[in-house]
Coordinates of C-alpha atoms and ligand atoms in Angstrom, one line a residue:
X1 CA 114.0 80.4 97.0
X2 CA 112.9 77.6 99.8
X3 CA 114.0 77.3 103.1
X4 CA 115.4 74.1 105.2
X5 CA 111.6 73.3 105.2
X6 CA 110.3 73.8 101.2
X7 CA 108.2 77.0 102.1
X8 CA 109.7 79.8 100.1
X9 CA 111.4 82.4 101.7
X10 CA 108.8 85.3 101.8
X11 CA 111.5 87.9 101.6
X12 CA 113.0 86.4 98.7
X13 CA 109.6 86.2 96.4
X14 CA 109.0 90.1 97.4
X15 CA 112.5 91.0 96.0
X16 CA 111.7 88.6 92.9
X17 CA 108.2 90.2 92.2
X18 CA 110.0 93.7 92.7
X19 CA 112.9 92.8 90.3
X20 CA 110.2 91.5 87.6
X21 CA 108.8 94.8 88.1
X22 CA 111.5 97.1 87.7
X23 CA 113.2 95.5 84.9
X24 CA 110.3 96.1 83.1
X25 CA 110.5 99.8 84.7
X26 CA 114.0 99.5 83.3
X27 CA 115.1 100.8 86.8
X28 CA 119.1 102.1 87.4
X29 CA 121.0 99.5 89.9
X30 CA 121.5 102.3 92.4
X31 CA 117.2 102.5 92.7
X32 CA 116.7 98.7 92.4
X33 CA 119.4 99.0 95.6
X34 CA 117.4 101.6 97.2
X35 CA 114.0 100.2 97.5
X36 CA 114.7 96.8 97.7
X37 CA 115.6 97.0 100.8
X38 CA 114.2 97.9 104.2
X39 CA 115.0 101.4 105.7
X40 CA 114.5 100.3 109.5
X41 CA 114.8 97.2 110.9
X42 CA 114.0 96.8 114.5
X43 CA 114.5 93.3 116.9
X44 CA 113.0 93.2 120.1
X45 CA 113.6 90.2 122.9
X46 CA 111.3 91.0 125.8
X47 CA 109.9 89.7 129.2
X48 CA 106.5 88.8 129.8
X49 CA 104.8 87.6 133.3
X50 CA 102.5 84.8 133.0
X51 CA 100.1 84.3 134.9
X52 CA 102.1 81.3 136.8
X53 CA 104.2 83.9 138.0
X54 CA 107.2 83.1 135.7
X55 CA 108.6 84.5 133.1
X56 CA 109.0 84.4 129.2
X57 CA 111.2 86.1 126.9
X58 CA 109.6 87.0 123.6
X59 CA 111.1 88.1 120.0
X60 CA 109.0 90.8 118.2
X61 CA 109.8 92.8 114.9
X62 CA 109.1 96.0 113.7
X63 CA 110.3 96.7 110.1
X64 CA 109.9 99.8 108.0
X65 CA 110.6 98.9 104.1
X66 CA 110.1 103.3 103.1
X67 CA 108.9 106.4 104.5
X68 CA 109.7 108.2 101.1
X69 CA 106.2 109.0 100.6
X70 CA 104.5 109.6 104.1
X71 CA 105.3 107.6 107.5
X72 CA 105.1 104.2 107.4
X73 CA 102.0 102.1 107.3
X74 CA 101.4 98.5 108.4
X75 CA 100.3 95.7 110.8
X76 CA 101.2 93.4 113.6
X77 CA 100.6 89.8 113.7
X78 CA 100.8 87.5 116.4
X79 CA 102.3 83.8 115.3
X80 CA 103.9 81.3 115.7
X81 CA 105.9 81.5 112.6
X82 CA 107.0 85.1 112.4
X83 CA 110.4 85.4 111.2
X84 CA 112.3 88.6 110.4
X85 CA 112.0 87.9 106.9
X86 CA 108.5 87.9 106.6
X87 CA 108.4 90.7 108.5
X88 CA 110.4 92.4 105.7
X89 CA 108.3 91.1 102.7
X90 CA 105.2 92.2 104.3
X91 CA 106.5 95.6 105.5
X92 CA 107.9 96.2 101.5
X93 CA 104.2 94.8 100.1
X94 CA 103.2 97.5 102.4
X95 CA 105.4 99.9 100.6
X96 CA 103.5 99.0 97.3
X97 CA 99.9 98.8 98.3
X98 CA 100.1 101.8 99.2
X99 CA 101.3 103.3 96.5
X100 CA 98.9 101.5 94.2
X101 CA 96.1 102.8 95.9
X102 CA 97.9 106.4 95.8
X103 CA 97.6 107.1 99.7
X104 CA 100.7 109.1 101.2
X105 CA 102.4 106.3 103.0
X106 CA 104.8 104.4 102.9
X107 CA 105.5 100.7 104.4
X108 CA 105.9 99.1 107.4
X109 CA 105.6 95.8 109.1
X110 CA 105.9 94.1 112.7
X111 CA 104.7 91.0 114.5
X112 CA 106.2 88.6 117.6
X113 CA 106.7 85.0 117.1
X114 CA 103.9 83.7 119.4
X115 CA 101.0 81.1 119.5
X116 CA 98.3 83.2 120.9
X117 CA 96.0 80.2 121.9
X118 CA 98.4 79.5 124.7
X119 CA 98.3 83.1 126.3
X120 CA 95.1 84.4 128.8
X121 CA 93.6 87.5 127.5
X122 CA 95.9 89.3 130.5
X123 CA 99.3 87.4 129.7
X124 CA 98.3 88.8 125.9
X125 CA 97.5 92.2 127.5
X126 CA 101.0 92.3 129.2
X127 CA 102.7 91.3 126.6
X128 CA 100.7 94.0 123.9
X129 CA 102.0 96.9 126.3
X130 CA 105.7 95.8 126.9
X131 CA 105.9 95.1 123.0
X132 CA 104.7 98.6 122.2
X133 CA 106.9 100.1 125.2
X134 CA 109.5 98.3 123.1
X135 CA 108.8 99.9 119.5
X136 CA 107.8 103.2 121.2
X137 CA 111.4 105.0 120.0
X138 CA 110.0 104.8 116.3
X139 CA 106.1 104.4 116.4
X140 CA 104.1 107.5 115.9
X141 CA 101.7 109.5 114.1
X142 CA 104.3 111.1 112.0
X143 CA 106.7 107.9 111.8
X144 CA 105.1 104.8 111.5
X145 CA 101.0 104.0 112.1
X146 CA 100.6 100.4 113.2
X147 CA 97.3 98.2 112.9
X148 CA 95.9 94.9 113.0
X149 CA 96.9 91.7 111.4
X150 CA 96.8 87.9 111.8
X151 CA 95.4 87.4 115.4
X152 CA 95.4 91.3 116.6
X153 CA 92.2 93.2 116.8
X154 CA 90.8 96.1 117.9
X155 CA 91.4 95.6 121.5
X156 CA 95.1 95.0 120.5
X157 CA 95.3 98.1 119.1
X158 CA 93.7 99.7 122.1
X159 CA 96.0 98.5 124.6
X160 CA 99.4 99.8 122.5
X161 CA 97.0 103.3 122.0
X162 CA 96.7 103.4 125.7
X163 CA 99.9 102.5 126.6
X164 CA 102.1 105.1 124.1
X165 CA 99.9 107.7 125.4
X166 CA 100.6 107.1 129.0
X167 CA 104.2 107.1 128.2
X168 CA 103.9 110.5 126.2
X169 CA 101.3 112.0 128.7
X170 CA 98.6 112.6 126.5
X171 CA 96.1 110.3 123.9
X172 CA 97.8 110.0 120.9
X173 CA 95.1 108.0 118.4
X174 CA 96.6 109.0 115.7
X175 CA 99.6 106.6 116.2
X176 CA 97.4 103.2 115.4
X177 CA 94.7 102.6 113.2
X178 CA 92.1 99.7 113.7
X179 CA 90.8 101.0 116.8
X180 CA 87.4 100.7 118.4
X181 CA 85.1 103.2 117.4
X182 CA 84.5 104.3 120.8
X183 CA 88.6 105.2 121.3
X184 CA 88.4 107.5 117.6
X185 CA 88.2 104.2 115.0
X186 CA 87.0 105.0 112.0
X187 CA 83.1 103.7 110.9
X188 CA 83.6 101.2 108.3
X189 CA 87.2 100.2 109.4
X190 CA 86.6 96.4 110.4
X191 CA 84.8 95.7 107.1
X192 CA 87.3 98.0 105.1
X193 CA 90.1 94.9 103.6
X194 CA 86.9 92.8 102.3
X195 CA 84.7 96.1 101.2
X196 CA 87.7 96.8 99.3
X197 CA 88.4 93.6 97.6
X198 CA 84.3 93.1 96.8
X199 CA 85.0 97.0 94.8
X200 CA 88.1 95.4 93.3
X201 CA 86.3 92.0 92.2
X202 CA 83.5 94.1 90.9
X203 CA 85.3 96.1 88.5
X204 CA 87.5 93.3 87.4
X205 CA 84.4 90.5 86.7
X206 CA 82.9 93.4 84.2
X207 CA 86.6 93.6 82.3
X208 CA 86.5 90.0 82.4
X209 CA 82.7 89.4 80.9
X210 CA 81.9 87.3 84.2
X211 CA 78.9 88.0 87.2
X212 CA 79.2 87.7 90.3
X213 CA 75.2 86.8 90.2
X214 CA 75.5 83.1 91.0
X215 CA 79.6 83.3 90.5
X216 CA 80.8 80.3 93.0
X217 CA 83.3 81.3 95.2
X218 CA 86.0 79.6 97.6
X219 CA 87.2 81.3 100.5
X220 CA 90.6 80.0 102.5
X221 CA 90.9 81.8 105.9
X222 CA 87.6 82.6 108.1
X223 CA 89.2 85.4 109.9
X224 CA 88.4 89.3 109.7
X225 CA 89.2 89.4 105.5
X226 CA 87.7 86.0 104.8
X227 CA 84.5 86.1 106.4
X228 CA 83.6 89.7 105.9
X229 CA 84.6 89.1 102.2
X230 CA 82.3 85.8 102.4
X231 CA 79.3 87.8 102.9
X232 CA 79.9 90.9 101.3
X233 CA 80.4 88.6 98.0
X234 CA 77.1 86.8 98.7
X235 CA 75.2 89.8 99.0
X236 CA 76.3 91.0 95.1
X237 CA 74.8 87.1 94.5
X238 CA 77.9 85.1 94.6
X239 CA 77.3 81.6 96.0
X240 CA 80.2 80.8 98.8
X241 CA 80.7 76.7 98.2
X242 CA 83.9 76.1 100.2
X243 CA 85.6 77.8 103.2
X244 CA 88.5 77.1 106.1
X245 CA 90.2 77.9 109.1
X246 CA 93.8 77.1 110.6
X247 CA 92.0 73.3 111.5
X248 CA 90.6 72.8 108.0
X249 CA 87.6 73.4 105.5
X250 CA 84.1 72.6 104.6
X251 CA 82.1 72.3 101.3
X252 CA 78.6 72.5 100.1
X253 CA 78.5 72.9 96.3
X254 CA 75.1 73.8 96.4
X255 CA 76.5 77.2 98.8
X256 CA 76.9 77.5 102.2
X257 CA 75.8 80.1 104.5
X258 CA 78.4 82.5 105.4
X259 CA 76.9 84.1 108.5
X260 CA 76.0 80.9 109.6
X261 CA 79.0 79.3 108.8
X262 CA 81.2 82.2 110.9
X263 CA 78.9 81.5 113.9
X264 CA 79.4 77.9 113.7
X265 CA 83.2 78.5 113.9
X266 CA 82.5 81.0 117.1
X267 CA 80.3 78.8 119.0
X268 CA 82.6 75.5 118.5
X269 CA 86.1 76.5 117.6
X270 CA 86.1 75.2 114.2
X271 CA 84.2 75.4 110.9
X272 CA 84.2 71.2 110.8
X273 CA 80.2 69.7 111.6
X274 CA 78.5 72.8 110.2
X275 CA 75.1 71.8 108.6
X276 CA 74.7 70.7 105.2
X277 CA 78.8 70.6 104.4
X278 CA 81.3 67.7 104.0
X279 CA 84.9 68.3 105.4
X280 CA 87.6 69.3 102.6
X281 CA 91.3 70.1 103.2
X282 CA 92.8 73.5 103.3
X283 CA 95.0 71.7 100.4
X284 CA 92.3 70.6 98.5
X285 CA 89.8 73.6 98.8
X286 CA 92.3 75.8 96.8
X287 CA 91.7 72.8 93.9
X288 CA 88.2 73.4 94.1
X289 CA 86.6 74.1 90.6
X290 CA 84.8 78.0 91.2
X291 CA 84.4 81.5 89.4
X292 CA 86.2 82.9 92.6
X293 CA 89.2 82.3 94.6
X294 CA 90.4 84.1 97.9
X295 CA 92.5 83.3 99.5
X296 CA 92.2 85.0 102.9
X297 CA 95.1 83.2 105.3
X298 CA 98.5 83.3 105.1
X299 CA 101.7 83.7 102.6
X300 CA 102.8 80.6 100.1
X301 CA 99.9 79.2 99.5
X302 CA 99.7 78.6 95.7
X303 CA 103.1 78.2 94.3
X304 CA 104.8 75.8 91.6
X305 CA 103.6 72.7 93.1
X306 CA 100.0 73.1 93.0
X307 CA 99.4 76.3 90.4
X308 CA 98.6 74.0 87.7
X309 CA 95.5 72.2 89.5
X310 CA 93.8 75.1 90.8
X311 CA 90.4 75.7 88.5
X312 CA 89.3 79.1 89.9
X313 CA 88.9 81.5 86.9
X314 CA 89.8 84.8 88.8
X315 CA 91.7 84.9 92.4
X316 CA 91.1 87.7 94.5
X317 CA 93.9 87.7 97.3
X318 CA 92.6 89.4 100.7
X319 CA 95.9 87.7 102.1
X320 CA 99.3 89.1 101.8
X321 CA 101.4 87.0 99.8
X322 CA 99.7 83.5 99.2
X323 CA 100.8 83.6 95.3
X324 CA 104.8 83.2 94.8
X325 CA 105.9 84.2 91.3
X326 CA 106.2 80.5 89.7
X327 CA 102.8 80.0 90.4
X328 CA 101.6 83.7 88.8
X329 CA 104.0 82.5 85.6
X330 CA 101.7 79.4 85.4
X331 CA 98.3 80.9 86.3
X332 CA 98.7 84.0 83.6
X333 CA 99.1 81.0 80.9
X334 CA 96.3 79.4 82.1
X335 CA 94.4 82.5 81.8
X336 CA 93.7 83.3 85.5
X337 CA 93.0 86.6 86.4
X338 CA 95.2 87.0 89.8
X339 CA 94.1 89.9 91.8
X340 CA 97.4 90.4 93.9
X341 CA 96.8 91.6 97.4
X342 CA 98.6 94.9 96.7
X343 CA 95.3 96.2 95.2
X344 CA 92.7 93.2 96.6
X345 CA 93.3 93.6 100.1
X346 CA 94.2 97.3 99.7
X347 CA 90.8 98.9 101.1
X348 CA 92.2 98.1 105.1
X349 CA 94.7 99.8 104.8
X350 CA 92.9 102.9 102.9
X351 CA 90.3 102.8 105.5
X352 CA 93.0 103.4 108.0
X353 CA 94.3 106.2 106.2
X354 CA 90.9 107.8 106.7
X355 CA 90.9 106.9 110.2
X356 CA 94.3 108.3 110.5
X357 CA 93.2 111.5 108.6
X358 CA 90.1 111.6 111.1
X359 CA 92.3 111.3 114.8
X360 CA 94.3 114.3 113.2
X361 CA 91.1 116.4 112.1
X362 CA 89.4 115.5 115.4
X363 CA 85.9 115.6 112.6
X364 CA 84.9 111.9 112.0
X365 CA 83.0 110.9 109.2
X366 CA 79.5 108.8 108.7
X367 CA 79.9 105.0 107.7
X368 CA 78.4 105.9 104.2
X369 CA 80.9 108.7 103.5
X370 CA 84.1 105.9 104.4
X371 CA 82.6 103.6 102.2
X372 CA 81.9 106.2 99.0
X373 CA 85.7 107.3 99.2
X374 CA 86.6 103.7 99.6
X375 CA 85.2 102.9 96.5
X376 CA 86.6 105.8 94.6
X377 CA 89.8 104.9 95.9
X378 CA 89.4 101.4 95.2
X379 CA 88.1 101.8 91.4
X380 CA 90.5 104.0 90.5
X381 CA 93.4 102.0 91.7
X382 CA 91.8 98.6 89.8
X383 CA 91.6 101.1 86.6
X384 CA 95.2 102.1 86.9
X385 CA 96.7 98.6 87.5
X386 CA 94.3 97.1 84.4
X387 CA 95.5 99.8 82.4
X388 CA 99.2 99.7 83.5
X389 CA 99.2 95.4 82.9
X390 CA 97.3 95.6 79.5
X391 CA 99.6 98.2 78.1
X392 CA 102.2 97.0 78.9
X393 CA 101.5 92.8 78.3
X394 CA 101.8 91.5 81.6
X395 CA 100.1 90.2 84.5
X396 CA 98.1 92.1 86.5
X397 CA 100.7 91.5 90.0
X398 CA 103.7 93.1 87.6
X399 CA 101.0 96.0 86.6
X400 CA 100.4 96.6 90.1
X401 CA 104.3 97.1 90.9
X402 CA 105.0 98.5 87.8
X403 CA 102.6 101.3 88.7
X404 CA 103.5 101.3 92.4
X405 CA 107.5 101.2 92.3
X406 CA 107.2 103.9 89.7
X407 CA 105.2 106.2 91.9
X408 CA 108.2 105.5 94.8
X409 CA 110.9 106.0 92.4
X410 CA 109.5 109.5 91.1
X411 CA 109.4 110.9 94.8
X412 CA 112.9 109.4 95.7
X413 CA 113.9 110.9 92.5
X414 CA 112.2 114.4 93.2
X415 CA 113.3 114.5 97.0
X416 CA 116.9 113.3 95.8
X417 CA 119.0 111.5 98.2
X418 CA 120.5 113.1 101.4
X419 CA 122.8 114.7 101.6
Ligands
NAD1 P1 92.6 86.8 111.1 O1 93.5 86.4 112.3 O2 91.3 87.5 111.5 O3 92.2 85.5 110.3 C1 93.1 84.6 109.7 C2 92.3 83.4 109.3 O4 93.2 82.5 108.7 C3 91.8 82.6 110.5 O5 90.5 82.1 110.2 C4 92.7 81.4 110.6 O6 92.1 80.3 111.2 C5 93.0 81.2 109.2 N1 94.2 80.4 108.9 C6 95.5 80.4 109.6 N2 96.3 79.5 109.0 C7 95.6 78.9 108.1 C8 95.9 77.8 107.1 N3 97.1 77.3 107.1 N4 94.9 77.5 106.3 C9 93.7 78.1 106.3 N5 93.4 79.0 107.1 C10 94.3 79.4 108.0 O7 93.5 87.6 110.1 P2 93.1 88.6 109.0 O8 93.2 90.0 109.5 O9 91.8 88.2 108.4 O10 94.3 88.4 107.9 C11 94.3 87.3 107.0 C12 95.2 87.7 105.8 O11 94.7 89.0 105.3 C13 96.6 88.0 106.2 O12 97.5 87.6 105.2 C14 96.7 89.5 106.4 O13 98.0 90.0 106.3 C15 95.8 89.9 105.3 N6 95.2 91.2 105.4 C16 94.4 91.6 106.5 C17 93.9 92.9 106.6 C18 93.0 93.3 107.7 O14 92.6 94.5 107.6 N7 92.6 92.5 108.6 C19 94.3 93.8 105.6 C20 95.1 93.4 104.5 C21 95.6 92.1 104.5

């Protein structure tokens, strides 16, 4: 399960959590062989000119886990730590979120193994266009939709719009999602992953006889999920006591502001010094007694060596992966409600199936109509999982890919395999 290092091997827990899955599924060998592995798996070493005037050589990935039930959907991240076998764990979560939420998609994944910090906005620009130039032979509308992830954005998005469409000869925005609003985003995109998860929580505080009026929550990751989720949560009441960045946390039990707290981390690079909070590991903030956990980061962050000291009563997980399945064992015992990202962090990805659906109409929608079908979306998919994991005893991760992987299965099934 670890690699030379300890961290688990995020391809590995995505096979294991499918396996759990579909041997409760009772799934043939020959279908457990089929979607357990990714359909497409592309590896791209690349030049770059810096802004010294040499020259570095870049790896990027672009994996696509299914396209059995529509193209392939999923982001790119920028970091230092991509490996090809995250690449593929996050590309097959893809694959499954998808299906949970019932949109017609199915998975992909890419990212380039990069520290952003060291690049100038133009050396990122450069190497943004010669990346996409470099995925161009299976990116499209109709194959696979790319969007945002760790350290991409809108512009990012906006660059590999701009440059497929100069290679093509015409603006293709149907081909990326997460796009400005002035180059055919959709309203309501940018808030979409922590709109989503605040519908999700919702539903599941009711089932669980909690509020989230004066609910404390803990937030690990201050980026695009984690501080939109931060405020979204305060506004149904929630108090935010504890959050962090990449260079560590900060804690107020008594709340801390969450606008104020993300403007704090803009003006000075980190979320350390802000008014009114103490300084608190990104270790010891996921210990943290609260009503609410998210974490909003990275993969592997609660596993078998710290499950058993975390205190939240529900985790809600806007990231992709932070929960490996020891840890999920040990938290259903304990009687923690895990939210897994498959349906938490779900509502990005739905909003940029509306986008998508938008670029093709050419007929864009007001932010009020995104958000109402979000929340359809997004209750309905929380109903379905509950349902799926109290029915059937387990937790409500194995619900989610119980539902999901059965929804795949029934279209490879009914589309049969070629030739
Ligand atoms: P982002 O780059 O906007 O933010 C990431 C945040 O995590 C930053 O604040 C960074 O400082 C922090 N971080 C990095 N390493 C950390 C560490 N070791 N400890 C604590 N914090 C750390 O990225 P994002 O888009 O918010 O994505 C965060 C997570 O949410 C990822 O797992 C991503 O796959 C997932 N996600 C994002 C979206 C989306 O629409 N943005 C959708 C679904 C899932």
């Amino acid at each position: 399960m670890s690699d030379i290092i300890g961290k688990p091997n995020p391809y590995q827990v995505a096979v294991e959590q499918f396996m759990i899955a579909a041997d409760k599924l009772n799934l043939d060998d020959g279908m457990k062989q089929i979607l357990s592995k990714p359909k497409r798996e592309l590896t791209v070493n690349f030049p770059v000119r810096m802004d010294d005037g040499t020259y570095r050589v870049f790896t990027g990935y672009r994996v696509q886990h299914s396209l059995t039930r529509g193209p392939a959907k999923g982001g790119i991240r920028y970091h230092q730590d991509v490996t090809l076998d995250e690449v593929r764990a996050l590309a097959m979560w893809m694959t499954w979120k998808c299906a949970t939420v019932g949109i017609p998609y199915g998975g992909a994944k890419g990212g380039i193994i990069v520290d952003p910090k060291q690049l100038s906005l133009a050396e990122t620009e450069r190497m943004t266009r010669r990346f996409a130039v470099e995925i161009a032979p299976i990116i499209g509308p109709e194959i696979d939709i790319p969007a945002p992830d760790v350290n991409t954005n809108s512009q990012t998005m906006a660059w590999i719009m701009d440059t497929i469409s100069m290679l093509r000869g015409y603006p293709i925005p149907g081909l990326i999602t997460g796009k400005p609003i002035a180059l055919e985003g959709s309203l309501g995109r940018n808030e979409a992953t922590a709109r989503g998860l605040q519908y999700v929580v919702r539903e599941a505080v009711k089932v669980k006889g909690m509020s989230l009026q004066g609910a404390r929550v803990v937030v690990q990751g201050y980026g695009n999920a984690g501080a939109i989720a931060a405020r979204l949560l305060t506004e149904d009441g929630a108090i935010i006591i504890a959050v962090s960045d990449s260079r560590g946390g900060i804690y107020n039990p008594r709340g801390l502001d969450p606008v104020g707290a993300l403007r704090h981390k803009q003006e000075h690079g980190t979320l350390s010094g802000f008014a009114g909070s103490d300084d608190i590991s990104n270790e010891e903030i996921l210990e943290l007694e609260c009503d609410l956990l998210v974490p909003a980061a990275l993969e592997s962050v609660i596993t078998g060596r710290n499950a058993d000291r975390i205190k939240a009563r529900m985790i809600a997980e806007a990231a992709n992966g932070p929960t490996g399945p020891e840890a999920d064992r040990i938290l259903y015992k304990k009687g923690i409600m895990v939210l897994p990202d498959i349906l938490a962090n779900a509502g990005g990805v739905t909003v940029s199936y509306f986008e998508w659906a938008q670029n093709i109409q050419g007929y864009y929608w007001a932010e009020d109509e995104v958000n109402v079908k979000l929340e359809r979306v997004m209750k309905r998919a929380f109903q379905d999982v509950y349902e799926t994991a109290t029915n059937s005893s387990v937790d409500m991760r194995t619900g989610a890919y119980m539902l999901a992987i059965s929804r795949v299965a029934e279209v490879t099934r009914l589309r049969g395999i070629f030739p």
